[in-house]
XYZ file of C-alpha atoms in Angstrom:
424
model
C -82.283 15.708 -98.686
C -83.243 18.932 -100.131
C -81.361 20.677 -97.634
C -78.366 18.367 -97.977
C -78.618 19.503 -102.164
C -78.936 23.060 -100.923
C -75.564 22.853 -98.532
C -73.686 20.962 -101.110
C -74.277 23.715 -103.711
C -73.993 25.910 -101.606
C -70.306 25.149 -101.287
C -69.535 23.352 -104.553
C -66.343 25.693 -104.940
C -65.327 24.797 -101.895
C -65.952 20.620 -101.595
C -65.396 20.258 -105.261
C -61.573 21.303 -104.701
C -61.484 18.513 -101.945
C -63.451 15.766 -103.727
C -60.702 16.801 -106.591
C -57.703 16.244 -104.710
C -59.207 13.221 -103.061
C -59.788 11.562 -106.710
C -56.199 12.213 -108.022
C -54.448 11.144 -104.885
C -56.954 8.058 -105.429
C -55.842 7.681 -108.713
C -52.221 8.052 -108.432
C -52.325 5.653 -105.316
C -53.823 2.741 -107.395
C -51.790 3.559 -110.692
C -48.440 3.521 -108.777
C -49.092 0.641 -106.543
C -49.249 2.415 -102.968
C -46.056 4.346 -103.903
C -47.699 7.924 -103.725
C -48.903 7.613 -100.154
C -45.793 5.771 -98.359
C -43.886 7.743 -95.674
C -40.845 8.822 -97.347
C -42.688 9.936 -100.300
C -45.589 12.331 -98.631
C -42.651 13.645 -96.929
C -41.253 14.051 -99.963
C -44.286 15.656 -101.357
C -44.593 17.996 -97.877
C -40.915 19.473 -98.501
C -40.776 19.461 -102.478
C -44.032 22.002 -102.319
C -43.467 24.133 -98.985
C -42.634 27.172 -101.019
C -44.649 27.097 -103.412
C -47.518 26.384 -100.754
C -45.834 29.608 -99.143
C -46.396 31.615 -101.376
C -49.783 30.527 -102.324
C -50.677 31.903 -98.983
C -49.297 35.161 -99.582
C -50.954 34.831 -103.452
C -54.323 34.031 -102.496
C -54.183 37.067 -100.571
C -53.330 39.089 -103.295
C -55.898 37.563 -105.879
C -58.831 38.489 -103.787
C -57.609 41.846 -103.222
C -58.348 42.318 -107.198
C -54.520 42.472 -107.646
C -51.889 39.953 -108.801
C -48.142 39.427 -107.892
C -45.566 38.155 -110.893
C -42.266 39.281 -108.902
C -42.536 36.397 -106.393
C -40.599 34.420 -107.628
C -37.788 36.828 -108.642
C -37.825 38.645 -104.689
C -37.180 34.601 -103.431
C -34.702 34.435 -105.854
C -32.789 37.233 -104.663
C -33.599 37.306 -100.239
C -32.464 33.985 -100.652
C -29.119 34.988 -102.574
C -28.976 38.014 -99.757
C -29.573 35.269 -97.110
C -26.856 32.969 -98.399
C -24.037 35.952 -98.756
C -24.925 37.412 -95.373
C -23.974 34.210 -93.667
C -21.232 32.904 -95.730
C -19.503 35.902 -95.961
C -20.084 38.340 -93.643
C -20.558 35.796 -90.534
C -24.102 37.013 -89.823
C -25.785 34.750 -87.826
C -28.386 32.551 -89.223
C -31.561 33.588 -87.059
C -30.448 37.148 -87.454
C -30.041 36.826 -91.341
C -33.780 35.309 -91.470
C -35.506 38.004 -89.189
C -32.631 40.407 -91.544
C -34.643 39.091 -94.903
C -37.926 39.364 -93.750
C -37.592 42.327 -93.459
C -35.914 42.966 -96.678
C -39.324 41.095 -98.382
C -41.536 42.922 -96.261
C -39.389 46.305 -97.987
C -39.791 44.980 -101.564
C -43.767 44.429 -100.998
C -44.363 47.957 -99.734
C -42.186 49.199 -102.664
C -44.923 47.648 -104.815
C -47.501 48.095 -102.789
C -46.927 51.930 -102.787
C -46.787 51.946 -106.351
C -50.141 50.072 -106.745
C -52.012 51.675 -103.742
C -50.835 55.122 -103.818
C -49.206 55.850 -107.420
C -52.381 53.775 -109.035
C -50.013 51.610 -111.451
C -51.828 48.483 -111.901
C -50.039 45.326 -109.841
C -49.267 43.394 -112.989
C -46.973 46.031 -114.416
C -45.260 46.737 -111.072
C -44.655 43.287 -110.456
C -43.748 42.792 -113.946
C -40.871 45.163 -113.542
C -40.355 43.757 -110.226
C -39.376 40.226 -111.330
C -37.000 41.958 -113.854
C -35.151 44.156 -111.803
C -34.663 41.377 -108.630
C -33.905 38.215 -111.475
C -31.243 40.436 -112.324
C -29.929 41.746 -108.873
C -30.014 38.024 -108.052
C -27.397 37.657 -110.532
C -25.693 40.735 -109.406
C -25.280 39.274 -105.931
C -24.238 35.710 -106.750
C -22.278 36.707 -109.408
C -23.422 34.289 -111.822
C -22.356 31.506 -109.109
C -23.957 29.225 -106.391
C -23.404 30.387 -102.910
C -23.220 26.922 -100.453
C -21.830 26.113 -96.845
C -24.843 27.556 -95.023
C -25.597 26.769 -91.639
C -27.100 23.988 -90.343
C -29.681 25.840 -88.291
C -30.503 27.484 -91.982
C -30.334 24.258 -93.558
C -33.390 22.767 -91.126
C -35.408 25.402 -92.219
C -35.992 23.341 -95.006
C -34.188 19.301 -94.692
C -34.617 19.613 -90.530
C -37.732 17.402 -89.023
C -38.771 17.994 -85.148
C -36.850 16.209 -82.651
C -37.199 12.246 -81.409
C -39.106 12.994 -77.409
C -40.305 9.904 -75.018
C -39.876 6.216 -75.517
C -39.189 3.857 -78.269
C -42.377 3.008 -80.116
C -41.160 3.263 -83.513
C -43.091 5.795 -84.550
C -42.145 9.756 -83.910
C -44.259 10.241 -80.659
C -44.382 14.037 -81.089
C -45.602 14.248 -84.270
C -48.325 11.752 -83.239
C -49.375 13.930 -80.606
C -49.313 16.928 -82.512
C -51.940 15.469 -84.776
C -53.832 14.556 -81.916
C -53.920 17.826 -80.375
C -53.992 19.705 -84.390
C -57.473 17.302 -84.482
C -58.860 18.505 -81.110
C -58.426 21.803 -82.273
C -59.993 21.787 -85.146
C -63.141 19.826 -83.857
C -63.543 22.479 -81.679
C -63.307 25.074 -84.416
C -66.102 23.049 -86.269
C -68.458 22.433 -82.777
C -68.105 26.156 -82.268
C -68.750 27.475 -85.314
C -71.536 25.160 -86.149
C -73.326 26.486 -82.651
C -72.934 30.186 -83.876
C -74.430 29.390 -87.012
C -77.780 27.772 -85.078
C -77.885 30.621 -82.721
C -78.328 32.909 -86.004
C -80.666 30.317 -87.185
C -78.314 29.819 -90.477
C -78.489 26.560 -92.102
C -76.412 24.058 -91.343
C -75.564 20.487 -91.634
C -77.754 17.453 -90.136
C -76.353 16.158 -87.066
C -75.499 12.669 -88.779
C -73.308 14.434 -91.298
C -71.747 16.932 -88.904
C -70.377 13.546 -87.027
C -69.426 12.097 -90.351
C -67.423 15.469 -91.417
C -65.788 15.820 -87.759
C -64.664 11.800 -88.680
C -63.166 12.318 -91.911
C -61.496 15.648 -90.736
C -60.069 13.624 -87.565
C -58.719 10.735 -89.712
C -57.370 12.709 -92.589
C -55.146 14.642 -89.887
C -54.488 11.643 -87.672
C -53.748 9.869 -90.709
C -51.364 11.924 -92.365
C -49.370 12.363 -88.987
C -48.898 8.406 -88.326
C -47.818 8.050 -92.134
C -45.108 10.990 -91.398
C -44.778 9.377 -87.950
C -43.534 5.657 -89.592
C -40.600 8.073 -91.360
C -38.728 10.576 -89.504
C -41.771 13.149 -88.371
C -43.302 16.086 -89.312
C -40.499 18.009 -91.116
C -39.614 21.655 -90.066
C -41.312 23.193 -92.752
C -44.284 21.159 -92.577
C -44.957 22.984 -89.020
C -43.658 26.266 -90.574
C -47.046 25.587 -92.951
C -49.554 24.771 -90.436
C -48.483 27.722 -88.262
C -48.941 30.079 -91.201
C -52.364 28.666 -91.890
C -53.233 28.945 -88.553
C -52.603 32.548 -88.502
C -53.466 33.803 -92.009
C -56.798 31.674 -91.544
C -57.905 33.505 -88.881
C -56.605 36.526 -90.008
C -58.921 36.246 -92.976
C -62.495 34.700 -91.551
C -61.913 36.031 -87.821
C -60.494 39.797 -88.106
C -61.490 43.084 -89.180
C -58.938 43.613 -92.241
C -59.915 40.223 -93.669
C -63.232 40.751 -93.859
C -61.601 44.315 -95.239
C -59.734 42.612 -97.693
C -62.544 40.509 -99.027
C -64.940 43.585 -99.244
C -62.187 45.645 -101.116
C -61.816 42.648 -103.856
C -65.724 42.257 -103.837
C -66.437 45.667 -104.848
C -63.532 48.360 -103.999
C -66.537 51.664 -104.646
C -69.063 49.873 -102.547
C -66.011 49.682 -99.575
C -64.958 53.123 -100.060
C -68.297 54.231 -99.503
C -68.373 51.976 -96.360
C -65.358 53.755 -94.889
C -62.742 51.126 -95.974
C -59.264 52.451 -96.352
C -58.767 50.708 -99.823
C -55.283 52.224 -100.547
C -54.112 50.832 -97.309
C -55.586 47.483 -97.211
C -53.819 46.962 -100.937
C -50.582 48.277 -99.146
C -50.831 45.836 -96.797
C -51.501 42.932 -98.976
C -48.407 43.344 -101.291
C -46.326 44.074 -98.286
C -47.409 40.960 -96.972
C -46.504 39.204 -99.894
C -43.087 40.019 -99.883
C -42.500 39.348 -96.893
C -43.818 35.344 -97.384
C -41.806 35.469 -100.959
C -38.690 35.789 -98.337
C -39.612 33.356 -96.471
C -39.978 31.180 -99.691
C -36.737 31.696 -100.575
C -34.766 31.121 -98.068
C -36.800 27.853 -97.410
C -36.207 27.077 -100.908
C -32.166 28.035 -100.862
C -32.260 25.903 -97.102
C -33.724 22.719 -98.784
C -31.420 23.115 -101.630
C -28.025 24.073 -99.138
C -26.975 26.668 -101.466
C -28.444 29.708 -103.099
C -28.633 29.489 -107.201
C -29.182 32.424 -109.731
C -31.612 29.660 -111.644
C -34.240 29.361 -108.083
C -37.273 31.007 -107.884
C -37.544 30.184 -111.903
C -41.588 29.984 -112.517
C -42.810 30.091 -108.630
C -44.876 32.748 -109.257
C -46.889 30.639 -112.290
C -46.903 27.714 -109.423
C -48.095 30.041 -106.740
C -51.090 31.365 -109.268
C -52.257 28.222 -110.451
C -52.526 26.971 -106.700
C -54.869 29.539 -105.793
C -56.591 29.488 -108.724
C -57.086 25.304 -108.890
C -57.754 26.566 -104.955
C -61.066 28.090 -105.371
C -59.956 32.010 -105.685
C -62.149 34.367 -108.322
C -60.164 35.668 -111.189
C -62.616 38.890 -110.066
C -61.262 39.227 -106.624
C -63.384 39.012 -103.966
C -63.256 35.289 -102.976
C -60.893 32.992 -102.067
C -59.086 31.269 -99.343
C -56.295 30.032 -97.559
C -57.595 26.582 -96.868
C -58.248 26.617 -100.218
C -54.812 27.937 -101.740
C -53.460 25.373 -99.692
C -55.462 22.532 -101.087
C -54.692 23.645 -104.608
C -51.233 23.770 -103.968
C -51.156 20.100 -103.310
C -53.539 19.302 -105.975
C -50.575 20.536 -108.143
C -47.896 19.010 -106.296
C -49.590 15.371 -106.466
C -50.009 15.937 -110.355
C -46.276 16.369 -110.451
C -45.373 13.433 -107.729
C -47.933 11.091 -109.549
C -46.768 11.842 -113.002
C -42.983 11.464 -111.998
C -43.749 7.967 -110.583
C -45.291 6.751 -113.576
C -42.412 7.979 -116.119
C -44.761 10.679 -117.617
C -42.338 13.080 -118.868
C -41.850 16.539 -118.192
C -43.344 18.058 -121.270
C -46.871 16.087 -120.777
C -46.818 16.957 -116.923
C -46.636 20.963 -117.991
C -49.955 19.877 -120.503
C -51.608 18.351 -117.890
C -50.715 21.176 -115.130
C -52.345 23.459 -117.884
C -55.668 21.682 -118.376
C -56.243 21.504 -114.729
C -55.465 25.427 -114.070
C -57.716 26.009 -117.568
C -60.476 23.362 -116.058
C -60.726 25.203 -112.501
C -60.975 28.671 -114.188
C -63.666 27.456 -115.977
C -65.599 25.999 -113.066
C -65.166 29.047 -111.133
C -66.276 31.033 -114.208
C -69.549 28.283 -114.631
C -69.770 28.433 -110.933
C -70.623 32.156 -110.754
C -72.649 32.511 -113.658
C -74.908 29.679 -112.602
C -75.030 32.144 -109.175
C -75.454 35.080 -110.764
C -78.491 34.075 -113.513
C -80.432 31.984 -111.188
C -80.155 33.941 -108.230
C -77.946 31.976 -106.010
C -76.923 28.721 -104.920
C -79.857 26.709 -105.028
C -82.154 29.282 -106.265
C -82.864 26.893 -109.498
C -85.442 24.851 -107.767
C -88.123 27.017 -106.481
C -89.197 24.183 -104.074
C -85.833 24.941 -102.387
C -86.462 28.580 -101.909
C -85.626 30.174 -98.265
C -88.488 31.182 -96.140
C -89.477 34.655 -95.503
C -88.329 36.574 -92.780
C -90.661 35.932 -89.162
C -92.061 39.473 -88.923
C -92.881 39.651 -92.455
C -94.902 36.688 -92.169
C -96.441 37.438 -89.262
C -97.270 40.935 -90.928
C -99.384 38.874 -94.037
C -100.667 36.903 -91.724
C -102.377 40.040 -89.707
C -103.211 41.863 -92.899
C -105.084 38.819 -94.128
C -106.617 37.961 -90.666
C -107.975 41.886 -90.909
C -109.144 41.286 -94.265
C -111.222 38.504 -93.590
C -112.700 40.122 -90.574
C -113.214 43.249 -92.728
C -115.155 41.219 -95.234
C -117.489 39.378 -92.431
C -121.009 41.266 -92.210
């Protein structure tokens, strides 16, 4: 059991976000009568937050790099304006526009990125500027007016859902085995990693809860693909989203410049010193997060068919919030995309529950607020509580981890030759 405590506090940032999101969708389920968690409406919920989920990826990124990005939702604003006139207009072809705009984001990031890695301006006043100068070249483009008549290859990008393959069972067979196959994966993942972790002799769970989290992780998946199943699928987007956690995931915990990005957030002197090219890694990241504020907005201007001056209007406090709610220090440093991702939908059930209960608009801003205000807080409690007693854990010195083998071994002789010393 002590162990178990250890573990669990261990990684209270990280299961407390989960055990959060599990309570409200638990709440809302009850309070609404079922409504939250029926097919049309988690679809619904999937499609409604895919940008802002988007961007959180690109956000939480940016946050434990030390930095933060307020253009976001400005740049989606306007690639998704530039999207919209390139195809109507000029007859550019709609996978060419996309790859066209990506690149276009990916432009706009290392603008700011060379201003904040190389120039030294901090990223809040750069982006600042940023989501002036694009809200208004937004409006420059469009002309004050909504752009529609996109294509409908565009327009799956963000209404489409993956196509109807083998019989009739009335259910959408390939989303069900894409869950099965998204929940072998991932077991894997967990089997592996949990074997690393023993040959390294790190702590790790007992075998009865390992089973129990492989379980819940296999019927939360399973789960959520037979209640998209009973609608019409796993939308477009929704695969869009589990590719880019796929790769930004192990892009982060797997590769060299993630674990480069979390030392240069941790302490940017301490990297430097350790031969970490600081000014490139913060390139990279706001580069990077232009180029997923493109994607954003052309998802968003392909779920709404047209392209409006008024989009992209507060993403970037959405995209914030998620990574915050998501576990991310306000210090840099720590942070993930698992996390953003969980916090994003933490937010978009608050707004789905709320909206099926009447709450108006006004009280679901208040409420939005307290949450973002009550995760800061926790993660502001959380490190304290690490930093005064000395870790997770450290509190009870019952709980306290062994010393190393050799030093033991070391007392052990020292005391054996003391004794022996001491014998007449």
């Amino acid at each position: 059991m002590s162990s178990l405590t250890r573990i669990l506090r261990g990684n209270l940032r990280q299961y407390g976000m989960v055990i959060a999101l599990v309570s409200i969708v638990t709440l809302f389920w009850f309070t609404t009568d079922g409504v939250l968690l029926r097919p049309l409406n988690v679809t619904n919920l999937i499609t409604q937050n895919s940008y802002i989920l988007i961007l959180a990826i690109g956000m939480v990124l940016v946050i434990v790099a030390r930095h933060i990005d307020l253009s976001v939702g400005s740049v989606a604003a306007f690639v998704g304006a530039l999207a919209a006139i390139m195809m109507t207009r000029y007859d550019v072809p709609w996978f060419l526009a996309v790859v066209l705009c990506l690149g276009v984001g990916a432009l706009i990031g290392a603008w700011h990125g060379f201003w904040v890695a190389y120039v030294g301006i901090p990223a809040f006043i750069v982006t600042l500027a940023s989501m002036l100068l694009f809200r208004g070249l937004t409006l420059v483009v469009l002309q004050g007016a909504t752009v529609g008549g996109l294509p409908q290859g565009f327009e799956r990008m963000g209404n489409g859902f993956l196509p109807e393959v083998g019989p009739d069972t009335g259910l959408h067979n390939l989303t069900l085995v894409l869950g099965v196959l998204l929940t072998a994966w991932l077991v894997v993942l967990e089997v592996r990693k949990r074997r690393s972790a023993v040959h390294y002799k790190l702590e790790v769970l007992p075998p009865a809860l390992f089973l129990a989290k492989l379980v819940a992780i296999a019927v939360v998946v399973v789960g959520l693909c037979y209640v998209l199943a009973q609608y019409r699928g796993l939308p477009v987007v929704g695969l869009i989203l589990v590719v880019l956690i796929g790769v930004y995931g192990f892009v982060m915990q797997r590769t060299i410049i993630g674990r480069h990005v979390y030392a240069v957030g941790g302490n940017v002197d301490a990297a430097t010193m350790s031969g970490v090219r600081t000014k490139r890694i913060d390139f990279l990241v706001m580069t990077n997060m232009g180029m997923l504020a493109a994607l954003a907005g052309m998802v968003f201007a392909a779920r709404l068919t047209a392209a409006n001056p008024k989009a992209g209007v507060n993403f970037e406090l959405d995209a914030i919030a998620a990574a915050f709610i998501g576990g991310a220090a306000v210090t840099g440093g720590v942070g993930t995309v698992a996390g953003a991702i969980i916090g994003g939908f933490v937010m978009g059930v608050l707004n789905n529950g709320m909206s099926l209960m009447g709450v108006s608009i006004d009280w679901q801003q208040a409420v939005k607020g307290l949450v973002l205000l009550a995760a800061v807080a926790f993660d502001v409690w959380n490190k304290k509580r690490t930093s005064v007693g000395g870790g997770a854990g450290a509190e009870d010195t019952s709980v306290a981890p062994p010393p190393p083998d050799e030093l033991t071994e070391e007392l052990e002789k020292q005391r054996v030759g003391g004794s022996a010393a001491r014998t007449p």
